[in-house]
Coordinates of C-alpha atoms in Angstrom, one line a residue:
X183 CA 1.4 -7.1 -45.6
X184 CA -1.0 -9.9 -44.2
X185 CA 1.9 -11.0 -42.5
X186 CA 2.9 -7.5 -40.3
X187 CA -0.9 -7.0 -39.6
X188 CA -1.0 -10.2 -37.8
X189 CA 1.6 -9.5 -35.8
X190 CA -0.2 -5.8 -35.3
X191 CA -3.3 -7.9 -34.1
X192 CA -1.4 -10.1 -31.8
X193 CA 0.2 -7.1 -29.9
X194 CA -3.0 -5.1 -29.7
X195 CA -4.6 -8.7 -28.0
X196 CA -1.4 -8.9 -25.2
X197 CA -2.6 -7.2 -22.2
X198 CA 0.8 -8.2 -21.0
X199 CA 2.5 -6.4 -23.5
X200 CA 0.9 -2.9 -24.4
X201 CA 1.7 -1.9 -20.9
X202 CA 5.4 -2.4 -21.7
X203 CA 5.1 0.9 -24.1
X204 CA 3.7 2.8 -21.3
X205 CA 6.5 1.8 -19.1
X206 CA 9.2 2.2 -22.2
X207 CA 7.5 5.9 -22.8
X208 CA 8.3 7.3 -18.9
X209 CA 12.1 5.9 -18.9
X210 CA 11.9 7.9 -22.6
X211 CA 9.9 10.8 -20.4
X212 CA 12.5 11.1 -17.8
X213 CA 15.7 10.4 -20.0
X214 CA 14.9 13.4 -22.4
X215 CA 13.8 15.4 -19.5
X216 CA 17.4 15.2 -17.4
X217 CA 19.3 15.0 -20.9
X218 CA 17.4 18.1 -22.2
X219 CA 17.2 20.3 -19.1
X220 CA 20.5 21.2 -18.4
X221 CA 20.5 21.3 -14.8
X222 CA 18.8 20.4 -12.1
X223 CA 17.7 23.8 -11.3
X224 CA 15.6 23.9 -14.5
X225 CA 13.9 20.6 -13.5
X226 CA 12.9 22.0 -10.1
X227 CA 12.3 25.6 -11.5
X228 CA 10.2 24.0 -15.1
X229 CA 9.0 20.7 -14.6
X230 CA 5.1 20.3 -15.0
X231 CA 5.4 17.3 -12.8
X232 CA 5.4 18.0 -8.8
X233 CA 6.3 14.2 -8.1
X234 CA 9.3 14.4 -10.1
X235 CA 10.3 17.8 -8.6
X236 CA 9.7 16.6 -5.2
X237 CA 12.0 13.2 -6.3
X238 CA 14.8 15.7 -7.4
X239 CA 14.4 18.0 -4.4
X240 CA 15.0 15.4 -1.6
X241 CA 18.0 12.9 -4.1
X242 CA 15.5 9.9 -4.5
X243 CA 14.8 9.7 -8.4
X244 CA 16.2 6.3 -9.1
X245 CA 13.9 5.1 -6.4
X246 CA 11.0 7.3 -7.8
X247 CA 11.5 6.3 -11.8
X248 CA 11.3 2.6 -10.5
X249 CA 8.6 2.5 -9.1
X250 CA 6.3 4.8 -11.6
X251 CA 7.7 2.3 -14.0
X252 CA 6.2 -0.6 -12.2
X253 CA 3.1 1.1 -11.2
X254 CA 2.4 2.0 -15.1
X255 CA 3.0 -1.1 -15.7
X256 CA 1.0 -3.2 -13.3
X257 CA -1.8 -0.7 -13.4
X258 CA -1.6 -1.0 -17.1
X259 CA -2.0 -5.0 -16.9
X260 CA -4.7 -4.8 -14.8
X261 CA -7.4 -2.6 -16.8
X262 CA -6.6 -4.5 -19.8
X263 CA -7.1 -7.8 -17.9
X264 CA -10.4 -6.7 -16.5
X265 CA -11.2 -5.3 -20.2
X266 CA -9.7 -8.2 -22.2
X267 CA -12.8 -9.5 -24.6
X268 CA -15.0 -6.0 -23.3
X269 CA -16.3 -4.0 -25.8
X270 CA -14.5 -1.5 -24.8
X271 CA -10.8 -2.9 -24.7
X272 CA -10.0 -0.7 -27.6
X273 CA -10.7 2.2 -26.2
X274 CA -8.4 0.7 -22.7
X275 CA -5.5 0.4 -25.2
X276 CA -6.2 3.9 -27.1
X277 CA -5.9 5.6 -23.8
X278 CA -3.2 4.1 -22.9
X279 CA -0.9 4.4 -26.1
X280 CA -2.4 8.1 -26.0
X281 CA -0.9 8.4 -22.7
X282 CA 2.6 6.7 -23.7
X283 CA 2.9 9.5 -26.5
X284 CA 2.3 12.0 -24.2
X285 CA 5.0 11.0 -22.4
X286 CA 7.2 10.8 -25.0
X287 CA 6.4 14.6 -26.5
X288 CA 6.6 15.6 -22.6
X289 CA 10.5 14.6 -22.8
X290 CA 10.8 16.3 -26.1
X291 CA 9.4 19.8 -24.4
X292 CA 12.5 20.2 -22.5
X293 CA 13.8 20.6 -26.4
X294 CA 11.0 22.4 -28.3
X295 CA 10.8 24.7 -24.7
X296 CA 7.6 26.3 -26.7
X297 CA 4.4 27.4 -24.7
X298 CA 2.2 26.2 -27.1
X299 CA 3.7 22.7 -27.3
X300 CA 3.6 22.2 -23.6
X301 CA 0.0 23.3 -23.6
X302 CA -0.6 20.4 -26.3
X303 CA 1.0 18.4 -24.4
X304 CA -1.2 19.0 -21.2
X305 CA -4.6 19.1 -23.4
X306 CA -3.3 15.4 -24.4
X307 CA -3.1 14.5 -21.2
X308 CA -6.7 15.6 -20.4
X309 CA -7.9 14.3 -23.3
X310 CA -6.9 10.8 -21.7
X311 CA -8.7 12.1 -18.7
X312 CA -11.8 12.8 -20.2
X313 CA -11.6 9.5 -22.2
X314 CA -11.3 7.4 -19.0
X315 CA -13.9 9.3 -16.9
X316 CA -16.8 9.1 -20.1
X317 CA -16.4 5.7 -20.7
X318 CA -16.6 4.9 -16.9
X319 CA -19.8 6.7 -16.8
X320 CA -20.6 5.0 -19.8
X321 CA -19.9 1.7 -18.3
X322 CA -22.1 2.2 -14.8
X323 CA -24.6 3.4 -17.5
X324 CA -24.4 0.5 -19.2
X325 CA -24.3 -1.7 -16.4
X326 CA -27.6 -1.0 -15.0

């Protein structure tokens, strides 16, 4: 037991890694969404996600996927660089596990296909939202 929380403690401490689940959680994101959606014309008629919908719409998802992938990741790295030893570096990787599940339940909607779920979904997102935006107001707060 020791033994597995250590190694807990030693991913929650790798900036370099937690990003890697946000990045893992949009290839999950977009699989489940083009395995789930049976067509094309239910991702451009459904999807919640105009920048995927616009990818689809003019053949350039590959090229899209990519680089959201690396833009997770990189922006990931760097909050929890700048937040590495901060006392709020928790709350950096909270959001940003919070935001990976999101992802991962938004690919499963294209299965559930349930109102209700997709508006969980959406309040999760906000949730991360409101997260970010209070503890940056806490921070210039704090700051001063």
């Amino acid at each position: 037991m020791h033994r597995i929380l250590q190694s807990m403690l030693s991913i929650y401490h790798n900036y370099r890694l937690i990003p890697l689940f946000l990045s893992v959680s949009v290839i999950i994101d977009y699989s489940l969404t083009f395995y789930f959606a049976g067509s094309i014309d239910n991702i451009l008629a459904y999807e919640f996600s105009p920048t995927l919908v616009f990818a689809v719409r003019n053949g350039i998802v590959l090229p899209y996927l990519a680089l959201t992938i690396l833009f997770y990741y990189f922006m990931g790295y760097t909050v929890l660089k700048f937040l590495d030893g901060d006392v709020i570096y928790p709350i950096g990787v909270f959001i940003m596990l919070l935001m990976s599940i999101t992802h991962v339940l938004g690919g499963l909607s294209w299965l559930v296909m349930n109102e209700s779920y997709s508006n969980m979904i959406f309040m999760l997102s906000m949730t991360s939202i409101i997260i970010a935006l209070s503890v940056f107001g806490y921070e210039v707060f704090r700051r001063e």
